[in-house]
Amino acid sequence: MLRVNDNFSLIPQSYLFSEIAKRVSDFQRANPEARIIRMGIGDVSRPLCPAAVEALHRAADHQADPATFHGYGPEQGYEFLRNAIARSDYHDRGIDITPDEIFISDGAKSDLGNIGDLFSTDCRVAVTDPVYPVYVDTNAMAGRAGRPDSASGSWDRIIYLPSTAENDFVPALPLQRPDIIYLCYPNNPTGTVLTRPQLAQWVEYALANSALILFDSAYESYITTPGIPHSIYEIEGARRCAIEFRSFSKTAGFTGMRLGYTVVPRELTGLTSDGTQVSIHQMWLRRQTTKFNGASYVVQRAAEALFTPEGKRQVAETIRYYMANASLLRQKLTEAGLKVYGGIDAPYLWVKTPDGYSSWEFFDILLSKYHIVVTPGAGFGPAGEGYVRLTAFSSAEATAAAASRLAEAKY
Ligand code: MLT
């Protein structure tokens, strides 16, 4: 009989957002008249910006003409896009990243899961808690997480770094030494950020402890507070201890287009079991060229257009639109007496459940009585219990309707 990967029997039966989608569709089937407002998964509602759409049309025409047709592309991504990213996202901000250190992919989620191929199953992993569930679930699949504790939802080989209201959602450095540290800032799900000195502490810790930081900065374009770092490479020494993951999903509405990129500096190294030092960049290149055939040509052309002056202006306008939603939600929920975090430098609001409700209880109340979908905090880890996450990605009209329903609600 075929033996399967036992680790899959240990992880929760369904992925957090699939579970929510199922509960919502069951509710909608039973209540077809309910006008549900979705603030659960961070999916965007605004269409692609005109610059991206025009580039898509042009690229489609290229694909129709034998003279300009593109088949398999470079696995690492087309140079035109890697050059645009290196220039706009790094060089122009005074950060030293070269195009050959950028790997284009079909999204940050895939890369965040796939990067685990490079590391030994013995590696100890640290995550902030609450945390984007992909980091934990993919390490559990690989056998790095140990055994789950069904009561708390935690794993015995994962080092959890609680981010709570008590520490202003800034986790303390680990007491036990991890090999790999996942950081996501602006944070999903709490919507909070790290200041430059706070991020510098992590870089210093990683360098001193030969740990690798996997830095997810999918939400960097939502930062509004001056001085907050957009990239970990703004911090001295980060090229020697960090990989950065970026996404076009939240920046430019590419959730349905699928495109992201990962920066792997050439300085990064690791050790094989016989003590040989190897390049992480070379390993990731080998992994990608073997298991990935490159992101679609037309989608990469659309992304290239985001870096033109017109594209940048249109993207900034969309981000302002979502942040106006975040600000309205923050204001209305706070006025209604709820304790609200985030929503200033991130499209997520982290809301304390009222009256001691658990996060799944509050999820059920909001869905059944107010027809609003949120994400229960417990789905993000033990320290997420007692909170729910709301996104600012709905339309302005739906956000205003949800804000009034939530503000007038009697829980
Ligand atoms: C979220 O809601 O946390 C994200 O949209 C999920 C994702 O990006 O995969």
Coordinates of C-alpha atoms and ligand atoms in Angstrom, one line a residue:
M1 CA 0.0 0.0 0.0
L2 CA 1.2 3.5 -0.8
R3 CA 2.8 5.2 2.2
V4 CA 1.9 8.9 2.5
N5 CA 3.4 11.9 4.3
D6 CA 2.2 11.3 7.9
N7 CA 2.5 15.0 8.6
F8 CA -0.6 15.7 6.7
S9 CA -2.6 13.8 9.3
L10 CA -1.4 16.2 12.0
I11 CA -2.4 19.5 10.4
P12 CA -5.9 20.9 10.7
Q13 CA -8.2 19.3 8.1
S14 CA -8.7 22.5 6.1
Y15 CA -6.7 25.6 5.5
L16 CA -8.1 28.6 7.5
F17 CA -9.5 30.5 4.6
S18 CA -11.0 27.4 3.0
E19 CA -12.8 26.7 6.3
I20 CA -14.1 30.2 6.4
A21 CA -15.2 30.1 2.7
K22 CA -17.1 26.8 3.4
R23 CA -18.9 28.2 6.5
V24 CA -19.9 31.3 4.5
S25 CA -21.1 29.4 1.5
D26 CA -23.2 27.1 3.8
F27 CA -24.7 30.2 5.4
Q28 CA -25.4 31.8 2.1
R29 CA -27.1 28.6 0.8
A30 CA -29.3 28.5 3.9
N31 CA -30.0 32.3 3.7
P32 CA -30.1 33.2 0.0
E33 CA -31.5 36.7 0.8
A34 CA -28.6 37.7 3.1
R35 CA -26.4 40.4 1.6
I36 CA -23.1 39.2 2.9
I37 CA -20.1 41.6 3.2
R38 CA -16.8 39.8 3.0
M39 CA -14.0 41.1 5.2
G40 CA -12.4 37.7 5.8
I41 CA -9.7 36.7 3.3
G42 CA -7.6 39.6 2.2
D43 CA -8.9 39.6 -1.4
V44 CA -9.1 42.9 -3.2
S45 CA -12.2 44.4 -4.8
R46 CA -10.8 47.1 -7.1
P47 CA -10.1 46.1 -10.7
L48 CA -6.6 46.2 -12.2
C49 CA -5.4 49.7 -12.9
P50 CA -5.6 51.0 -16.5
A51 CA -1.8 50.9 -17.0
A52 CA -1.7 47.1 -16.2
V53 CA -4.8 46.5 -18.4
E54 CA -3.3 48.2 -21.4
A55 CA 0.0 46.3 -20.9
L56 CA -2.0 43.0 -20.7
H57 CA -3.7 43.8 -24.1
R58 CA -0.4 44.7 -25.7
A59 CA 1.2 41.5 -24.3
A60 CA -1.8 39.4 -25.6
D61 CA -1.2 40.9 -29.1
H62 CA 2.5 39.8 -28.8
Q63 CA 1.3 36.3 -28.1
A64 CA -0.8 36.3 -31.2
D65 CA 2.1 37.2 -33.5
P66 CA 4.8 34.7 -34.5
A67 CA 7.4 37.5 -34.4
T68 CA 6.8 38.5 -30.8
F69 CA 5.3 35.2 -29.4
H70 CA 6.9 34.1 -26.0
G71 CA 7.0 30.4 -25.0
Y72 CA 8.8 29.3 -21.9
G73 CA 10.3 32.3 -20.2
P74 CA 13.3 32.4 -17.9
E75 CA 12.4 30.6 -14.6
Q76 CA 13.7 33.5 -12.6
G77 CA 11.5 36.0 -14.4
Y78 CA 12.0 38.3 -17.4
E79 CA 14.8 40.8 -17.1
F80 CA 12.5 43.7 -18.0
L81 CA 10.5 43.1 -14.8
R82 CA 13.5 42.2 -12.5
N83 CA 15.2 45.4 -13.7
A84 CA 12.1 47.5 -13.0
I85 CA 11.8 46.0 -9.5
A86 CA 15.5 46.4 -8.6
R87 CA 15.3 50.0 -9.7
S88 CA 12.0 51.2 -8.3
D89 CA 11.6 49.0 -5.1
Y90 CA 15.2 49.0 -4.1
H91 CA 17.8 51.2 -5.9
D92 CA 15.6 54.4 -5.9
R93 CA 15.1 53.9 -2.2
G94 CA 18.8 53.6 -1.6
I95 CA 18.8 49.8 -1.1
D96 CA 21.5 47.6 -2.6
I97 CA 19.6 44.8 -4.4
T98 CA 20.5 43.7 -7.9
P99 CA 18.2 42.2 -10.6
D100 CA 19.9 38.8 -10.4
E101 CA 18.9 38.5 -6.7
I102 CA 15.2 38.9 -7.6
F103 CA 13.2 35.8 -8.4
I104 CA 9.7 36.3 -9.9
S105 CA 7.1 33.8 -9.1
D106 CA 3.3 33.1 -9.1
G107 CA 2.9 34.7 -5.7
A108 CA 4.4 35.2 -2.2
K109 CA 2.3 32.4 -0.7
S110 CA 3.9 29.8 -3.1
D111 CA 7.4 31.1 -2.3
L112 CA 6.8 31.2 1.4
G113 CA 5.7 27.6 1.3
N114 CA 8.3 26.4 -1.2
I115 CA 11.3 28.0 0.5
G116 CA 11.2 25.2 3.1
D117 CA 12.6 22.8 0.4
L118 CA 16.0 24.4 1.2
F119 CA 16.2 23.7 4.9
S120 CA 16.8 20.6 7.0
T121 CA 13.8 19.1 8.8
D122 CA 15.9 19.6 12.0
C123 CA 15.7 23.4 11.7
R124 CA 13.9 25.1 14.6
V125 CA 11.4 27.6 13.4
A126 CA 10.2 30.7 15.2
V127 CA 7.0 32.5 14.3
T128 CA 5.3 35.6 15.8
D129 CA 1.9 34.6 17.3
P130 CA -0.7 35.3 15.8
V131 CA 0.7 34.6 12.4
Y132 CA -0.2 34.0 8.7
P133 CA -1.0 30.3 8.9
V134 CA 1.0 29.4 5.7
Y135 CA 4.3 29.6 7.7
V136 CA 3.2 27.1 10.3
D137 CA 1.2 24.7 8.1
T138 CA 4.0 24.4 5.5
N139 CA 6.6 23.6 8.2
A140 CA 4.2 21.1 9.8
M141 CA 3.8 19.4 6.3
A142 CA 7.6 19.2 6.1
G143 CA 7.9 17.7 9.6
R144 CA 9.6 20.7 11.2
A145 CA 6.7 21.6 13.6
G146 CA 6.7 18.5 15.8
R147 CA 3.4 17.5 17.4
P148 CA 0.2 19.6 17.6
D149 CA -1.6 20.3 20.8
S150 CA -5.3 20.3 19.9
A151 CA -6.4 22.4 22.9
S152 CA -4.1 25.4 22.2
G153 CA -3.6 24.9 18.4
S154 CA 0.2 25.1 18.9
W155 CA 3.0 22.8 17.8
D156 CA 5.7 21.6 20.2
R157 CA 8.8 22.3 17.9
I158 CA 7.7 25.7 16.8
I159 CA 8.9 28.6 18.9
Y160 CA 6.0 31.0 19.4
L161 CA 6.7 34.7 20.0
P162 CA 3.5 36.2 21.3
S163 CA 2.4 39.6 19.9
T164 CA -0.2 40.9 22.2
A165 CA -1.8 44.2 23.3
E166 CA 0.4 43.9 26.4
N167 CA 3.6 44.2 24.3
D168 CA 2.0 46.5 21.7
F169 CA 2.2 43.6 19.2
V170 CA 6.0 43.8 19.2
P171 CA 7.2 40.3 20.1
A172 CA 10.2 39.8 22.3
L173 CA 13.3 38.1 20.9
P174 CA 13.2 34.3 21.3
L175 CA 14.6 32.7 24.5
Q176 CA 15.5 29.5 22.6
R177 CA 17.6 29.9 19.5
P178 CA 15.7 29.3 16.2
D179 CA 17.4 28.6 12.9
I180 CA 14.6 30.3 10.9
I181 CA 12.5 33.3 12.0
Y182 CA 9.4 34.4 10.1
L183 CA 8.6 38.1 10.3
C184 CA 5.7 39.8 8.5
Y185 CA 5.6 43.6 8.6
P186 CA 3.3 45.4 8.2
N187 CA 1.8 42.5 10.1
N188 CA -0.8 40.1 8.9
P189 CA -3.0 39.7 10.9
T190 CA -2.5 42.5 13.6
G191 CA -1.9 45.3 11.1
T192 CA 1.0 46.6 13.3
V193 CA 4.5 47.6 12.1
L194 CA 8.1 47.6 13.5
T195 CA 10.1 50.8 13.7
R196 CA 13.6 50.9 12.3
P197 CA 15.3 50.2 15.7
Q198 CA 12.9 47.4 16.4
L199 CA 13.6 45.7 13.0
A200 CA 17.3 46.4 13.5
Q201 CA 17.2 44.4 16.7
W202 CA 16.0 41.3 14.8
V203 CA 18.7 41.7 12.2
E204 CA 21.3 42.0 15.0
Y205 CA 19.8 38.9 16.7
A206 CA 19.8 36.9 13.5
L207 CA 23.4 37.8 12.7
A208 CA 24.6 37.0 16.3
N209 CA 22.7 33.6 16.3
S210 CA 23.3 32.5 12.7
A211 CA 19.6 32.5 12.1
L212 CA 17.8 33.3 8.8
I213 CA 14.9 35.8 8.7
L214 CA 12.2 35.1 6.2
F215 CA 10.7 38.6 5.9
D216 CA 7.3 38.9 4.4
S217 CA 6.7 42.5 3.3
A218 CA 3.6 41.8 1.1
Y219 CA 1.9 44.9 2.7
E220 CA 4.8 47.4 2.5
S221 CA 3.0 49.7 0.2
Y222 CA 0.3 50.4 2.9
I223 CA 2.8 52.0 5.2
T224 CA 1.7 55.6 5.8
T225 CA 3.9 56.5 8.9
P226 CA 7.1 58.2 7.9
G227 CA 10.3 56.3 8.8
I228 CA 8.8 52.8 9.1
P229 CA 11.0 50.4 7.0
H230 CA 9.5 49.1 3.8
S231 CA 12.2 46.5 3.3
I232 CA 14.4 44.6 5.7
Y233 CA 17.3 45.5 3.5
E234 CA 17.0 49.1 4.7
I235 CA 18.7 47.6 7.8
E236 CA 22.5 47.3 7.9
G237 CA 23.6 43.6 7.8
A238 CA 20.2 42.2 6.5
R239 CA 21.7 41.0 3.2
R240 CA 23.7 38.5 5.3
C241 CA 20.6 37.1 7.2
A242 CA 17.4 37.7 5.4
I243 CA 15.2 36.7 2.4
E244 CA 12.4 39.1 1.5
F245 CA 9.0 38.1 0.0
R246 CA 6.9 40.6 -1.9
S247 CA 3.5 40.3 -3.6
F248 CA 1.7 42.2 -6.4
S249 CA -1.6 40.9 -5.0
K250 CA -2.2 43.5 -2.3
T251 CA -0.3 46.3 -4.1
A252 CA -1.9 46.1 -7.5
G253 CA -4.9 43.9 -7.2
F254 CA -3.1 40.8 -8.7
T255 CA -4.8 38.2 -6.4
G256 CA -6.3 36.7 -9.6
M257 CA -3.3 37.3 -11.8
R258 CA -0.8 35.6 -9.5
L259 CA 2.6 37.3 -9.3
G260 CA 5.1 38.0 -6.6
Y261 CA 8.8 38.0 -6.1
T262 CA 11.5 36.8 -3.6
V263 CA 14.8 38.5 -3.0
V264 CA 17.7 36.2 -2.1
P265 CA 20.9 38.1 -1.6
R266 CA 24.1 36.4 -2.8
E267 CA 25.8 36.7 0.6
L268 CA 23.4 34.2 2.2
T269 CA 24.8 30.8 3.0
G270 CA 24.0 27.7 5.0
L271 CA 25.8 24.5 6.0
T272 CA 25.3 20.9 4.7
S273 CA 25.4 18.1 7.2
D274 CA 29.1 17.5 6.4
G275 CA 29.8 21.2 7.2
T276 CA 30.2 22.5 3.6
Q277 CA 29.1 26.1 3.2
V278 CA 26.6 26.5 0.4
S279 CA 24.9 29.4 -1.3
I280 CA 21.2 29.8 -0.5
H281 CA 20.9 31.9 -3.7
Q282 CA 22.3 29.0 -5.8
M283 CA 19.9 26.5 -4.0
W284 CA 16.9 28.6 -4.6
L285 CA 17.9 29.1 -8.3
R286 CA 18.3 25.3 -8.6
R287 CA 14.9 24.7 -6.9
Q288 CA 13.1 27.2 -9.1
T289 CA 14.6 26.0 -12.4
T290 CA 13.7 22.5 -11.5
K291 CA 10.2 22.9 -10.1
F292 CA 8.9 26.1 -11.7
N293 CA 8.7 27.2 -15.3
G294 CA 8.4 30.9 -14.8
A295 CA 5.4 33.2 -14.3
S296 CA 3.3 34.0 -17.4
Y297 CA 4.7 36.5 -19.9
V298 CA 1.5 38.6 -20.1
V299 CA 1.2 38.9 -16.3
Q300 CA 4.9 40.0 -16.0
R301 CA 4.3 42.6 -18.7
A302 CA 1.3 43.9 -16.7
A303 CA 3.5 44.1 -13.6
E304 CA 6.2 46.0 -15.5
A305 CA 3.6 48.7 -16.3
L306 CA 3.0 49.3 -12.6
F307 CA 6.5 50.8 -12.4
T308 CA 5.8 53.5 -15.0
P309 CA 4.9 56.9 -13.6
E310 CA 1.3 56.4 -14.7
G311 CA 1.2 52.9 -13.1
K312 CA 2.7 54.2 -9.9
R313 CA 0.2 56.9 -9.7
Q314 CA -2.7 54.5 -10.3
V315 CA -1.5 52.0 -7.7
A316 CA -1.0 54.8 -5.1
E317 CA -4.6 55.9 -5.7
T318 CA -5.9 52.3 -5.1
I319 CA -4.0 52.0 -1.9
R320 CA -5.4 55.4 -0.7
Y321 CA -8.9 54.0 -1.5
Y322 CA -8.4 51.0 0.7
M323 CA -6.7 53.0 3.5
A324 CA -9.7 55.3 3.5
N325 CA -11.8 52.2 4.2
A326 CA -9.4 51.2 7.0
S327 CA -9.7 54.6 8.5
L328 CA -13.5 54.6 8.4
L329 CA -13.6 51.1 10.0
R330 CA -11.2 52.2 12.7
Q331 CA -13.2 55.3 13.5
K332 CA -16.6 53.6 13.6
L333 CA -15.5 50.6 15.6
T334 CA -13.7 52.6 18.1
E335 CA -16.7 54.9 18.5
A336 CA -18.8 51.8 19.1
G337 CA -16.5 51.0 22.1
L338 CA -14.5 48.2 20.4
K339 CA -10.8 48.0 21.0
V340 CA -9.2 48.3 17.5
Y341 CA -5.5 47.9 16.4
G342 CA -3.9 48.2 13.0
G343 CA -5.5 49.9 10.0
I344 CA -2.9 52.7 9.9
D345 CA 0.0 51.2 8.1
A346 CA -1.8 48.1 6.9
P347 CA -5.1 47.1 5.3
Y348 CA -5.9 44.9 8.3
L349 CA -7.7 45.8 11.6
W350 CA -7.3 43.6 14.6
V351 CA -10.3 43.9 16.9
K352 CA -10.7 42.6 20.4
T353 CA -13.9 40.5 20.7
P354 CA -16.5 42.1 23.1
D355 CA -17.9 40.5 26.2
G356 CA -15.3 37.7 26.3
Y357 CA -16.6 36.0 23.2
S358 CA -14.1 33.5 21.6
S359 CA -13.0 34.5 18.2
W360 CA -15.1 31.7 16.5
E361 CA -18.1 32.7 18.5
F362 CA -17.8 36.3 17.5
F363 CA -17.2 35.2 13.9
D364 CA -20.6 33.2 14.0
I365 CA -22.4 36.2 15.6
L366 CA -21.1 38.6 12.9
L367 CA -22.0 36.2 10.1
S368 CA -25.4 35.1 11.3
K369 CA -26.8 38.4 12.7
Y370 CA -25.0 41.0 10.7
H371 CA -24.0 39.1 7.6
I372 CA -20.4 40.2 7.9
V373 CA -17.5 37.9 7.3
V374 CA -14.3 38.4 9.4
T375 CA -11.4 36.1 10.2
P376 CA -11.4 34.6 13.7
G377 CA -8.1 35.4 15.4
A378 CA -7.7 31.8 16.8
G379 CA -7.1 30.7 13.2
F380 CA -3.8 32.7 13.3
G381 CA -2.4 31.0 16.4
P382 CA -3.0 30.7 20.1
A383 CA -2.4 34.4 20.8
G384 CA -5.1 35.3 18.2
E385 CA -7.8 33.9 20.5
G386 CA -10.1 36.7 21.6
Y387 CA -9.6 38.8 18.4
V388 CA -11.0 38.9 14.9
R389 CA -9.4 40.4 11.8
L390 CA -11.2 42.7 9.3
T391 CA -9.9 43.7 6.0
A392 CA -10.2 47.1 4.3
F393 CA -10.3 45.5 0.8
S394 CA -14.0 45.7 0.2
S395 CA -15.6 48.5 -1.9
A396 CA -16.1 51.8 -0.1
E397 CA -19.9 51.2 -0.2
A398 CA -19.7 47.8 1.4
T399 CA -17.2 49.0 4.0
A400 CA -19.5 51.9 4.9
A401 CA -22.4 49.5 5.2
A402 CA -20.4 47.1 7.4
A403 CA -19.0 49.9 9.5
S404 CA -22.6 51.1 10.3
R405 CA -23.9 47.5 11.0
L406 CA -20.9 46.9 13.3
A407 CA -21.3 50.3 15.1
E408 CA -25.0 49.8 15.7
A409 CA -24.7 46.1 16.6
K410 CA -25.8 44.8 20.0
Y411 CA -23.7 41.8 20.7
Ligands
MLT1 C1 -5.0 36.8 4.1 O1 -6.2 37.1 4.1 O2 -4.3 36.6 5.1 C2 -4.3 36.7 2.8 O3 -5.1 37.3 1.8 C3 -4.1 35.3 2.4 C4 -3.1 35.2 1.3 O4 -2.5 36.2 0.9 O5 -2.9 34.1 0.9

